Amino acid sequence: MSTAEEGTVPAMELEGDASNTLTDNLNTNTNNISGTEVPENKNGNAKVLQRLDTVPDIKRDTSGITTQCIAAGIVNLGSFAAGVCTAWSSSALQLMTITTETHLDRVAEATNGTHPKLMLTSSEASWVASLLCLGALWGAVPTGLISEHFGRKKTLLYLALPLVVSWILVSSSPNVYGLYVGRFVGGVAVGAFSVGIPPYIEDIAEKHLLPTLANFYHVHFACGVLFGYIIGMVQSTSWLCVLCVSIPVAFFIAFIFLPESPTYLVSQGKYSEAKAALRYFRGIDNDIKSEMKSLKEYVLNYRKTRVTFKELFTTRTSVKALIVSFGLMVFQQMSGIYPVLFYAENIFKTFSISLNPPGAAIILGFCLVSSTYFSTMLLKTVRRRVLLILSFLFMAVSLGILGIYYHLKASRLSSDNTWVPLFTLCTFVSVYAAGVGPIPWLMLREIFPSNVTRRATAITAGFHWFLAFGVTKLYQNLIDMVRPGWTFWNFAVTCIIGAIFVYFFVPETKDKTLQDIQNEFNGIHKGKKHRHVIELESISEA
C-alpha cells in the first residue's frame, strides 16, 4: 500500500532467478526501452500479448483516466464482496438465533431448503459472526508474499473460489460446524482482499489519481455492507446466500479480462506484456516510454533497499511507525465498529425501535456509504490528526448517549423512541467512516518508506483482523455480563483514550515529506526554526 515517489512507480520484491532474469534482460535488451519488440521467449507469451490487444478497453479514453477508474471499480468488487460477508450476519443471525420468544416446538418444524433450519444459541451466533475475522487474519498476512510470486491478478482472481465455497457451505450445512467452516473460509478471502487489492491499484494508477482510486476500497466495502443490509429484507437465509454468491462470480468474470499488474510483469522480465498493460491503463495519447524506463529502474533497485521482517522490528523509525499504526488499529477496533456492523439488526431490536430493524440497518448502511464517499474530500483539506481526534470524540459522544438512553429506558424513565438509537448509531458510523476508518490505512503509505510499506501493511492488517475477531467475539459476552448500556459506555471510553493517544503519539502527515515524518520519529523538531534563524541572520547581514 505504498505511494510511489516522484518519478517512480511502486514495485514488488524480486527473488532469486527473477532478479537475475531482470538484470540480464536490462543488459541485453536495451532496445526494449525505446519501444522495440524483442523475442517472445524473453518478453512474454505471444497469446497473452494478442489477448491484451483485444481486451475491451475504452477506445475514446485517450487519457486513460476512465480506464483506470473502471479497472479500480472491477478489482474492488472483491472489497464489495467483503462488505457483503460482514453484513450477512446482521440479517441471517436474526433468523437463526434462539431467543426467549422462540417456540421450541416450532423450531423442529422449521425447514431451510432440504435441511432442518439451524437454530443457534447466542454463543454459537457470536462464533459464526467472529470467525469471519479470524479467517481474515490467516488470509491477510501471507497474501503479499503470495502475490509477489504468483502475480497480483492471479492471486486476486482465485480468491473468488474460497468465497463461492464459503457461501455453498453456509447455505447447505446441516449443522453449526459447517457454518463455522464456511465463515472461516470466507474470511480468508476477505483478509486477502484487504491486503491484495491496494497494491494492484497502486501499480495501475497514475500518481495524481492514486489517492482517489485508493479510497475505492473503502467505498466499495461500505457499498457491500449496504447491499448486505438491503438483501436482508428477503428474510430467508437460503436466498441471502444465493444473492451473496453472485458477487464473487461477477468479480471473477469481470476481472479476468483485465491485464496483470505492469510492475509484476516487469519483475518477471516480460517487458512486452508490461508495456501492453501499461498502454492499456494510460490511454492512447500518453507516451509510456519514460514510465517504462522508470519502472524498470525502480524494480531493479528495489532489491537493494528491501528489508526483511526482522529488520522491520530493529530499525528505530520503523518500530515507532509500527507503534503508531498498531495503536490506531487498537482504538479503531476497540471502538466497537465491527460489532455494530455485524449485529446492526439485533441492536435495533434490543432498543425496541418502532422502525423495522432491517429498514433501520439500511439507513445505517446508507450513512456509512455516504460518509465514506465524502471522506476523500475531507482528507484533502483537513489535517490527519484533527480529523482523527474529532472523529474519536464524536464517536464517544454518540456511544455515550446511546448508553444513557438504554439505562433510562431500562429504568422506565424514558419511553421507547426510534430516533435516539438510530441517530446515534448513524452518527457513530458516519464519523468513523470520515476519519477513524480510512486514516490508519492511509497513514501506512505516509509513515513508512516505500520499501517497508508492504511488509508493514501485512503485519498491521493481520493485527487489525485479530482485534476485530476478539472484539466481535467478546461483544456478546459483554452484553450478557454488563448489558448493552455499559457495553456502549466501554466503547465510548475507548474512543476517548484513542483521541488522547492521537494527540500525544500520532504525528501529522498531511503535506509532509517522509523525511520530515522520520525526523519527528527521531526527535528532530528544530528544522523550521533553524531555517527561520538563518533567514533572519541573512537579512541582518544584508
Short mmCIF file of N, CA and C in Angstrom, two decimals, residues 237-404:
data_model
loop_
_atom_site.label_atom_id
_atom_site.label_comp_id
_atom_site.label_asym_id
_atom_site.label_seq_id
_atom_site.Cartn_x
_atom_site.Cartn_y
_atom_site.Cartn_z
N THR A 237 -32.54 -17.25 4.75
CA THR A 237 -31.10 -17.49 4.72
C THR A 237 -30.64 -18.11 3.40
N SER A 238 -31.49 -18.94 2.79
CA SER A 238 -31.12 -19.56 1.51
C SER A 238 -30.98 -18.51 0.42
N TRP A 239 -31.97 -17.62 0.31
CA TRP A 239 -31.90 -16.58 -0.71
C TRP A 239 -30.79 -15.58 -0.41
N LEU A 240 -30.52 -15.35 0.86
CA LEU A 240 -29.40 -14.48 1.22
C LEU A 240 -28.09 -15.01 0.64
N CYS A 241 -27.86 -16.30 0.80
CA CYS A 241 -26.62 -16.90 0.30
C CYS A 241 -26.56 -16.89 -1.22
N VAL A 242 -27.70 -17.12 -1.88
CA VAL A 242 -27.74 -17.09 -3.35
C VAL A 242 -27.36 -15.70 -3.86
N LEU A 243 -27.90 -14.67 -3.25
CA LEU A 243 -27.60 -13.30 -3.67
C LEU A 243 -26.15 -12.93 -3.34
N CYS A 244 -25.66 -13.42 -2.21
CA CYS A 244 -24.28 -13.12 -1.83
C CYS A 244 -23.27 -13.78 -2.75
N VAL A 245 -23.52 -15.01 -3.17
CA VAL A 245 -22.56 -15.72 -4.00
C VAL A 245 -22.46 -15.12 -5.40
N SER A 246 -23.44 -14.34 -5.80
CA SER A 246 -23.39 -13.72 -7.13
C SER A 246 -22.27 -12.68 -7.23
N ILE A 247 -21.85 -12.10 -6.10
CA ILE A 247 -20.83 -11.06 -6.13
C ILE A 247 -19.46 -11.62 -6.51
N PRO A 248 -18.93 -12.66 -5.84
CA PRO A 248 -17.63 -13.20 -6.27
C PRO A 248 -17.66 -13.77 -7.69
N VAL A 249 -18.81 -14.30 -8.12
CA VAL A 249 -18.91 -14.79 -9.50
C VAL A 249 -18.78 -13.63 -10.48
N ALA A 250 -19.46 -12.51 -10.20
CA ALA A 250 -19.35 -11.33 -11.06
C ALA A 250 -17.93 -10.78 -11.04
N PHE A 251 -17.29 -10.80 -9.89
CA PHE A 251 -15.91 -10.33 -9.78
C PHE A 251 -14.98 -11.17 -10.66
N PHE A 252 -15.13 -12.47 -10.62
CA PHE A 252 -14.27 -13.36 -11.41
C PHE A 252 -14.46 -13.11 -12.90
N ILE A 253 -15.70 -13.00 -13.34
CA ILE A 253 -15.99 -12.82 -14.78
C ILE A 253 -15.45 -11.48 -15.28
N ALA A 254 -15.61 -10.41 -14.48
CA ALA A 254 -15.17 -9.09 -14.92
C ALA A 254 -13.66 -8.93 -14.83
N PHE A 255 -13.06 -9.44 -13.76
CA PHE A 255 -11.63 -9.21 -13.52
C PHE A 255 -10.75 -10.04 -14.45
N ILE A 256 -11.27 -11.13 -14.97
CA ILE A 256 -10.45 -12.00 -15.81
C ILE A 256 -10.01 -11.29 -17.10
N PHE A 257 -10.74 -10.23 -17.50
CA PHE A 257 -10.41 -9.52 -18.73
C PHE A 257 -9.35 -8.42 -18.51
N LEU A 258 -9.05 -8.07 -17.28
CA LEU A 258 -8.08 -7.02 -17.03
C LEU A 258 -6.66 -7.56 -17.12
N PRO A 259 -5.69 -6.72 -17.50
CA PRO A 259 -4.29 -7.18 -17.58
C PRO A 259 -3.68 -7.38 -16.20
N GLU A 260 -2.57 -8.09 -16.19
CA GLU A 260 -1.77 -8.24 -14.97
C GLU A 260 -1.12 -6.91 -14.63
N SER A 261 -0.71 -6.76 -13.40
CA SER A 261 -0.01 -5.56 -12.94
C SER A 261 1.27 -5.35 -13.76
N PRO A 262 1.47 -4.14 -14.32
CA PRO A 262 2.71 -3.88 -15.08
C PRO A 262 3.96 -4.09 -14.24
N THR A 263 3.89 -3.76 -12.96
CA THR A 263 5.05 -3.93 -12.08
C THR A 263 5.46 -5.39 -11.97
N TYR A 264 4.48 -6.26 -11.78
CA TYR A 264 4.80 -7.68 -11.67
C TYR A 264 5.38 -8.20 -12.99
N LEU A 265 4.82 -7.77 -14.10
CA LEU A 265 5.31 -8.24 -15.40
C LEU A 265 6.76 -7.81 -15.63
N VAL A 266 7.09 -6.57 -15.23
CA VAL A 266 8.48 -6.11 -15.36
C VAL A 266 9.39 -6.92 -14.46
N SER A 267 8.94 -7.25 -13.26
CA SER A 267 9.77 -8.02 -12.33
C SER A 267 10.07 -9.42 -12.87
N GLN A 268 9.19 -9.91 -13.75
CA GLN A 268 9.40 -11.23 -14.35
C GLN A 268 10.12 -11.13 -15.70
N GLY A 269 10.51 -9.94 -16.10
CA GLY A 269 11.20 -9.77 -17.37
C GLY A 269 10.31 -9.80 -18.59
N LYS A 270 8.99 -9.71 -18.39
CA LYS A 270 8.05 -9.75 -19.51
C LYS A 270 7.73 -8.33 -19.94
N TYR A 271 8.67 -7.69 -20.63
CA TYR A 271 8.57 -6.27 -20.92
C TYR A 271 7.50 -5.95 -21.95
N SER A 272 7.33 -6.80 -22.95
CA SER A 272 6.31 -6.51 -23.96
C SER A 272 4.91 -6.58 -23.35
N GLU A 273 4.69 -7.58 -22.50
CA GLU A 273 3.40 -7.67 -21.83
C GLU A 273 3.20 -6.48 -20.88
N ALA A 274 4.28 -6.09 -20.18
CA ALA A 274 4.19 -4.95 -19.27
C ALA A 274 3.88 -3.66 -20.04
N LYS A 275 4.50 -3.51 -21.20
CA LYS A 275 4.26 -2.31 -22.00
C LYS A 275 2.83 -2.29 -22.53
N ALA A 276 2.32 -3.46 -22.94
CA ALA A 276 0.94 -3.53 -23.42
C ALA A 276 -0.04 -3.23 -22.29
N ALA A 277 0.24 -3.76 -21.10
CA ALA A 277 -0.63 -3.49 -19.96
C ALA A 277 -0.60 -2.03 -19.57
N LEU A 278 0.59 -1.42 -19.58
CA LEU A 278 0.72 -0.01 -19.22
C LEU A 278 0.03 0.88 -20.24
N ARG A 279 0.15 0.51 -21.52
CA ARG A 279 -0.54 1.28 -22.56
C ARG A 279 -2.06 1.19 -22.40
N TYR A 280 -2.53 0.03 -21.95
CA TYR A 280 -3.97 -0.16 -21.72
C TYR A 280 -4.46 0.80 -20.65
N PHE A 281 -3.69 0.95 -19.57
CA PHE A 281 -4.13 1.78 -18.45
C PHE A 281 -3.84 3.26 -18.66
N ARG A 282 -2.96 3.63 -19.57
CA ARG A 282 -2.59 5.03 -19.75
C ARG A 282 -3.29 5.72 -20.91
N GLY A 283 -3.97 4.97 -21.77
CA GLY A 283 -4.66 5.58 -22.89
C GLY A 283 -3.75 5.74 -24.10
N ILE A 284 -4.35 6.09 -25.22
CA ILE A 284 -3.61 6.11 -26.48
C ILE A 284 -2.81 7.39 -26.67
N ASP A 285 -3.08 8.44 -25.89
CA ASP A 285 -2.39 9.71 -26.07
C ASP A 285 -1.17 9.86 -25.18
N ASN A 286 -0.96 8.96 -24.24
CA ASN A 286 0.16 9.09 -23.31
C ASN A 286 1.36 8.30 -23.78
N ASP A 287 2.53 8.91 -23.68
CA ASP A 287 3.78 8.24 -24.01
C ASP A 287 4.25 7.47 -22.79
N ILE A 288 4.39 6.16 -22.93
CA ILE A 288 4.72 5.32 -21.77
C ILE A 288 6.21 4.97 -21.71
N LYS A 289 7.01 5.49 -22.65
CA LYS A 289 8.42 5.10 -22.67
C LYS A 289 9.15 5.51 -21.40
N SER A 290 8.92 6.77 -20.98
CA SER A 290 9.62 7.24 -19.79
C SER A 290 9.14 6.50 -18.54
N GLU A 291 7.85 6.19 -18.48
CA GLU A 291 7.33 5.47 -17.33
C GLU A 291 7.85 4.04 -17.31
N MET A 292 7.96 3.42 -18.46
CA MET A 292 8.53 2.07 -18.51
C MET A 292 9.98 2.08 -18.04
N LYS A 293 10.73 3.10 -18.47
CA LYS A 293 12.13 3.18 -18.06
C LYS A 293 12.23 3.36 -16.54
N SER A 294 11.40 4.26 -15.98
CA SER A 294 11.41 4.47 -14.53
C SER A 294 10.99 3.22 -13.79
N LEU A 295 10.02 2.51 -14.35
CA LEU A 295 9.54 1.29 -13.71
C LEU A 295 10.63 0.23 -13.66
N LYS A 296 11.37 0.09 -14.75
CA LYS A 296 12.45 -0.90 -14.78
C LYS A 296 13.55 -0.55 -13.79
N GLU A 297 13.90 0.73 -13.74
CA GLU A 297 14.94 1.14 -12.81
C GLU A 297 14.49 0.94 -11.37
N TYR A 298 13.24 1.25 -11.10
CA TYR A 298 12.72 1.10 -9.74
C TYR A 298 12.73 -0.37 -9.32
N VAL A 299 12.26 -1.24 -10.20
CA VAL A 299 12.22 -2.66 -9.88
C VAL A 299 13.63 -3.21 -9.69
N LEU A 300 14.57 -2.73 -10.51
CA LEU A 300 15.94 -3.23 -10.41
C LEU A 300 16.60 -2.80 -9.10
N ASN A 301 16.31 -1.57 -8.64
CA ASN A 301 16.92 -1.06 -7.41
C ASN A 301 16.19 -1.49 -6.15
N TYR A 302 14.98 -2.01 -6.31
CA TYR A 302 14.16 -2.35 -5.15
C TYR A 302 14.81 -3.44 -4.30
N ARG A 303 15.45 -4.37 -4.98
CA ARG A 303 16.09 -5.48 -4.27
C ARG A 303 17.19 -4.99 -3.34
N LYS A 304 17.85 -3.91 -3.72
CA LYS A 304 18.97 -3.41 -2.92
C LYS A 304 18.50 -2.75 -1.62
N THR A 305 17.28 -2.23 -1.62
CA THR A 305 16.79 -1.48 -0.46
C THR A 305 15.71 -2.22 0.33
N ARG A 306 15.33 -3.41 -0.09
CA ARG A 306 14.26 -4.11 0.61
C ARG A 306 14.72 -4.52 2.00
N VAL A 307 13.77 -4.67 2.89
CA VAL A 307 14.07 -5.06 4.27
C VAL A 307 13.34 -6.35 4.59
N THR A 308 13.86 -7.08 5.53
CA THR A 308 13.22 -8.31 6.00
C THR A 308 12.29 -7.96 7.16
N PHE A 309 11.47 -8.93 7.56
CA PHE A 309 10.59 -8.70 8.70
C PHE A 309 11.41 -8.44 9.97
N LYS A 310 12.57 -9.08 10.09
CA LYS A 310 13.42 -8.86 11.25
C LYS A 310 13.92 -7.43 11.29
N GLU A 311 14.37 -6.91 10.14
CA GLU A 311 14.86 -5.53 10.08
C GLU A 311 13.75 -4.53 10.35
N LEU A 312 12.51 -4.90 10.02
CA LEU A 312 11.38 -4.02 10.26
C LEU A 312 11.21 -3.74 11.76
N PHE A 313 11.56 -4.72 12.59
CA PHE A 313 11.41 -4.57 14.03
C PHE A 313 12.69 -4.12 14.73
N THR A 314 13.75 -3.86 13.97
CA THR A 314 15.00 -3.43 14.58
C THR A 314 15.38 -2.00 14.23
N THR A 315 14.74 -1.42 13.23
CA THR A 315 15.01 -0.04 12.86
C THR A 315 14.16 0.89 13.72
N ARG A 316 14.78 1.93 14.29
CA ARG A 316 14.10 2.79 15.25
C ARG A 316 12.87 3.46 14.65
N THR A 317 13.01 4.04 13.47
CA THR A 317 11.89 4.75 12.86
C THR A 317 10.77 3.78 12.48
N SER A 318 11.14 2.57 12.02
CA SER A 318 10.12 1.59 11.65
C SER A 318 9.36 1.11 12.87
N VAL A 319 10.07 0.91 13.98
CA VAL A 319 9.41 0.46 15.21
C VAL A 319 8.43 1.52 15.70
N LYS A 320 8.84 2.79 15.68
CA LYS A 320 7.93 3.86 16.11
C LYS A 320 6.73 3.96 15.19
N ALA A 321 6.96 3.80 13.89
CA ALA A 321 5.85 3.84 12.94
C ALA A 321 4.89 2.67 13.18
N LEU A 322 5.46 1.50 13.52
CA LEU A 322 4.61 0.35 13.83
C LEU A 322 3.79 0.59 15.09
N ILE A 323 4.39 1.24 16.08
CA ILE A 323 3.64 1.55 17.31
C ILE A 323 2.46 2.46 17.00
N VAL A 324 2.69 3.45 16.14
CA VAL A 324 1.61 4.36 15.74
C VAL A 324 0.52 3.61 15.00
N SER A 325 0.91 2.80 14.02
CA SER A 325 -0.10 2.08 13.21
C SER A 325 -0.84 1.04 14.05
N PHE A 326 -0.13 0.33 14.93
CA PHE A 326 -0.79 -0.64 15.80
C PHE A 326 -1.72 0.05 16.78
N GLY A 327 -1.28 1.17 17.34
CA GLY A 327 -2.13 1.90 18.28
C GLY A 327 -3.41 2.38 17.63
N LEU A 328 -3.31 2.90 16.41
CA LEU A 328 -4.51 3.36 15.71
C LEU A 328 -5.46 2.20 15.45
N MET A 329 -4.91 1.04 15.09
CA MET A 329 -5.76 -0.13 14.85
C MET A 329 -6.43 -0.61 16.14
N VAL A 330 -5.72 -0.52 17.26
CA VAL A 330 -6.30 -0.93 18.55
C VAL A 330 -7.54 -0.10 18.85
N PHE A 331 -7.41 1.22 18.76
CA PHE A 331 -8.54 2.07 19.13
C PHE A 331 -9.62 2.09 18.04
N GLN A 332 -9.21 1.86 16.79
CA GLN A 332 -10.22 1.73 15.73
C GLN A 332 -11.14 0.55 15.99
N GLN A 333 -10.56 -0.59 16.34
CA GLN A 333 -11.36 -1.79 16.54
C GLN A 333 -12.04 -1.83 17.91
N MET A 334 -11.36 -1.31 18.94
CA MET A 334 -11.96 -1.30 20.28
C MET A 334 -13.10 -0.29 20.39
N SER A 335 -13.29 0.52 19.36
CA SER A 335 -14.43 1.44 19.36
C SER A 335 -15.75 0.70 19.15
N GLY A 336 -15.68 -0.56 18.67
CA GLY A 336 -16.88 -1.36 18.51
C GLY A 336 -17.52 -1.29 17.15
N ILE A 337 -16.76 -0.87 16.13
CA ILE A 337 -17.36 -0.69 14.81
C ILE A 337 -17.84 -2.02 14.22
N TYR A 338 -17.06 -3.08 14.37
CA TYR A 338 -17.48 -4.35 13.77
C TYR A 338 -18.67 -4.98 14.49
N PRO A 339 -18.74 -4.95 15.83
CA PRO A 339 -19.97 -5.42 16.46
C PRO A 339 -21.21 -4.67 15.99
N VAL A 340 -21.07 -3.36 15.77
CA VAL A 340 -22.22 -2.58 15.28
C VAL A 340 -22.63 -3.04 13.89
N LEU A 341 -21.65 -3.28 13.01
CA LEU A 341 -21.97 -3.71 11.64
C LEU A 341 -22.47 -5.16 11.62
N PHE A 342 -21.86 -6.04 12.43
CA PHE A 342 -22.25 -7.44 12.45
C PHE A 342 -23.63 -7.66 13.08
N TYR A 343 -23.95 -6.85 14.08
CA TYR A 343 -25.19 -7.07 14.84
C TYR A 343 -26.15 -5.89 14.73
N ALA A 344 -26.16 -5.21 13.58
CA ALA A 344 -26.97 -3.99 13.44
C ALA A 344 -28.44 -4.25 13.75
N GLU A 345 -29.03 -5.25 13.10
CA GLU A 345 -30.45 -5.51 13.32
C GLU A 345 -30.73 -5.93 14.76
N ASN A 346 -29.85 -6.71 15.34
CA ASN A 346 -30.03 -7.14 16.72
C ASN A 346 -29.98 -5.96 17.68
N ILE A 347 -29.09 -5.00 17.41
CA ILE A 347 -29.00 -3.81 18.26
C ILE A 347 -30.29 -2.99 18.19
N PHE A 348 -30.78 -2.79 16.97
CA PHE A 348 -32.03 -2.04 16.84
C PHE A 348 -33.19 -2.77 17.50
N LYS A 349 -33.17 -4.09 17.41
CA LYS A 349 -34.22 -4.87 18.07
C LYS A 349 -34.12 -4.75 19.59
N THR A 350 -32.89 -4.71 20.10
CA THR A 350 -32.68 -4.57 21.55
C THR A 350 -33.27 -3.27 22.07
N PHE A 351 -33.17 -2.21 21.26
CA PHE A 351 -33.69 -0.91 21.69
C PHE A 351 -35.16 -0.72 21.34
N SER A 352 -35.79 -1.76 20.81
CA SER A 352 -37.25 -1.78 20.58
C SER A 352 -37.71 -0.57 19.77
N ILE A 353 -37.01 -0.26 18.69
CA ILE A 353 -37.43 0.86 17.87
C ILE A 353 -38.66 0.47 17.07
N SER A 354 -39.50 1.46 16.78
CA SER A 354 -40.73 1.18 16.05
C SER A 354 -40.47 0.89 14.58
N LEU A 355 -39.35 1.40 14.07
CA LEU A 355 -38.98 1.13 12.68
C LEU A 355 -38.54 -0.31 12.54
N ASN A 356 -38.86 -0.91 11.39
CA ASN A 356 -38.45 -2.28 11.12
C ASN A 356 -36.92 -2.39 11.19
N PRO A 357 -36.35 -3.32 11.99
CA PRO A 357 -34.89 -3.42 12.12
C PRO A 357 -34.14 -3.53 10.79
N PRO A 358 -34.59 -4.34 9.81
CA PRO A 358 -33.88 -4.33 8.52
C PRO A 358 -33.88 -2.96 7.85
N GLY A 359 -34.99 -2.23 7.98
CA GLY A 359 -35.05 -0.89 7.40
C GLY A 359 -34.10 0.06 8.11
N ALA A 360 -34.00 -0.04 9.43
CA ALA A 360 -33.06 0.79 10.18
C ALA A 360 -31.62 0.45 9.80
N ALA A 361 -31.34 -0.84 9.58
CA ALA A 361 -29.99 -1.24 9.17
C ALA A 361 -29.64 -0.67 7.80
N ILE A 362 -30.61 -0.58 6.91
CA ILE A 362 -30.37 0.01 5.58
C ILE A 362 -30.01 1.48 5.72
N ILE A 363 -30.71 2.21 6.58
CA ILE A 363 -30.39 3.62 6.81
C ILE A 363 -28.97 3.74 7.37
N LEU A 364 -28.61 2.85 8.28
CA LEU A 364 -27.25 2.84 8.83
C LEU A 364 -26.22 2.60 7.74
N GLY A 365 -26.50 1.63 6.85
CA GLY A 365 -25.58 1.35 5.75
C GLY A 365 -25.45 2.51 4.79
N PHE A 366 -26.56 3.22 4.54
CA PHE A 366 -26.51 4.38 3.65
C PHE A 366 -25.63 5.48 4.25
N CYS A 367 -25.71 5.70 5.55
CA CYS A 367 -24.87 6.69 6.21
C CYS A 367 -23.39 6.30 6.10
N LEU A 368 -23.11 5.02 6.23
CA LEU A 368 -21.74 4.53 6.11
C LEU A 368 -21.20 4.79 4.71
N VAL A 369 -22.00 4.51 3.68
CA VAL A 369 -21.57 4.71 2.29
C VAL A 369 -21.33 6.18 1.99
N SER A 370 -22.29 7.03 2.34
CA SER A 370 -22.18 8.45 2.02
C SER A 370 -20.98 9.09 2.72
N SER A 371 -20.75 8.75 3.97
CA SER A 371 -19.62 9.33 4.70
C SER A 371 -18.29 8.83 4.15
N THR A 372 -18.23 7.56 3.77
CA THR A 372 -17.00 7.02 3.18
C THR A 372 -16.70 7.69 1.85
N TYR A 373 -17.73 7.97 1.07
CA TYR A 373 -17.55 8.61 -0.23
C TYR A 373 -17.00 10.03 -0.06
N PHE A 374 -17.55 10.78 0.88
CA PHE A 374 -17.13 12.17 1.05
C PHE A 374 -15.86 12.30 1.88
N SER A 375 -15.38 11.20 2.45
CA SER A 375 -14.15 11.28 3.25
C SER A 375 -12.95 11.67 2.41
N THR A 376 -12.97 11.35 1.10
CA THR A 376 -11.86 11.71 0.22
C THR A 376 -11.66 13.21 0.21
N MET A 377 -12.75 13.98 0.12
CA MET A 377 -12.64 15.43 0.12
C MET A 377 -12.16 15.97 1.46
N LEU A 378 -12.61 15.35 2.55
CA LEU A 378 -12.16 15.78 3.87
C LEU A 378 -10.66 15.55 4.04
N LEU A 379 -10.19 14.41 3.56
CA LEU A 379 -8.78 14.08 3.71
C LEU A 379 -7.88 15.02 2.92
N LYS A 380 -8.43 15.66 1.88
CA LYS A 380 -7.65 16.61 1.09
C LYS A 380 -7.53 17.97 1.76
N THR A 381 -8.45 18.28 2.66
CA THR A 381 -8.49 19.62 3.24
C THR A 381 -8.18 19.67 4.73
N VAL A 382 -8.53 18.63 5.47
CA VAL A 382 -8.38 18.64 6.93
C VAL A 382 -7.15 17.81 7.32
N ARG A 383 -6.42 18.31 8.30
CA ARG A 383 -5.23 17.59 8.77
C ARG A 383 -5.61 16.26 9.42
N ARG A 384 -4.72 15.30 9.29
CA ARG A 384 -5.00 13.94 9.75
C ARG A 384 -5.28 13.89 11.26
N ARG A 385 -4.44 14.54 12.05
CA ARG A 385 -4.61 14.50 13.50
C ARG A 385 -5.92 15.14 13.94
N VAL A 386 -6.26 16.26 13.33
CA VAL A 386 -7.51 16.94 13.68
C VAL A 386 -8.71 16.06 13.37
N LEU A 387 -8.68 15.45 12.19
CA LEU A 387 -9.80 14.61 11.79
C LEU A 387 -9.91 13.36 12.67
N LEU A 388 -8.77 12.79 13.04
CA LEU A 388 -8.79 11.62 13.92
C LEU A 388 -9.35 11.97 15.30
N ILE A 389 -8.87 13.06 15.88
CA ILE A 389 -9.32 13.44 17.23
C ILE A 389 -10.81 13.76 17.23
N LEU A 390 -11.26 14.56 16.26
CA LEU A 390 -12.68 14.89 16.19
C LEU A 390 -13.53 13.65 15.95
N SER A 391 -13.04 12.76 15.11
CA SER A 391 -13.78 11.53 14.83
C SER A 391 -13.94 10.68 16.08
N PHE A 392 -12.84 10.50 16.82
CA PHE A 392 -12.91 9.72 18.06
C PHE A 392 -13.86 10.37 19.07
N LEU A 393 -13.80 11.69 19.21
CA LEU A 393 -14.63 12.37 20.19
C LEU A 393 -16.12 12.27 19.84
N PHE A 394 -16.46 12.46 18.58
CA PHE A 394 -17.86 12.36 18.17
C PHE A 394 -18.37 10.93 18.31
N MET A 395 -17.50 9.96 18.04
CA MET A 395 -17.90 8.56 18.25
C MET A 395 -18.18 8.30 19.73
N ALA A 396 -17.33 8.86 20.60
CA ALA A 396 -17.52 8.69 22.04
C ALA A 396 -18.83 9.31 22.49
N VAL A 397 -19.14 10.51 22.00
CA VAL A 397 -20.39 11.17 22.38
C VAL A 397 -21.60 10.35 21.92
N SER A 398 -21.55 9.84 20.69
CA SER A 398 -22.66 9.05 20.15
C SER A 398 -22.90 7.80 20.98
N LEU A 399 -21.81 7.07 21.29
CA LEU A 399 -21.95 5.84 22.07
C LEU A 399 -22.37 6.13 23.50
N GLY A 400 -21.87 7.24 24.05
CA GLY A 400 -22.27 7.61 25.40
C GLY A 400 -23.75 7.92 25.50
N ILE A 401 -24.27 8.67 24.52
CA ILE A 401 -25.71 8.98 24.51
C ILE A 401 -26.53 7.70 24.37
N LEU A 402 -26.05 6.79 23.54
CA LEU A 402 -26.77 5.52 23.36
C LEU A 402 -26.80 4.72 24.66
N GLY A 403 -25.68 4.72 25.39
CA GLY A 403 -25.64 4.01 26.66
C GLY A 403 -26.58 4.64 27.69
N ILE A 404 -26.61 5.98 27.74
CA ILE A 404 -27.51 6.68 28.66
C ILE A 404 -28.96 6.38 28.33
#
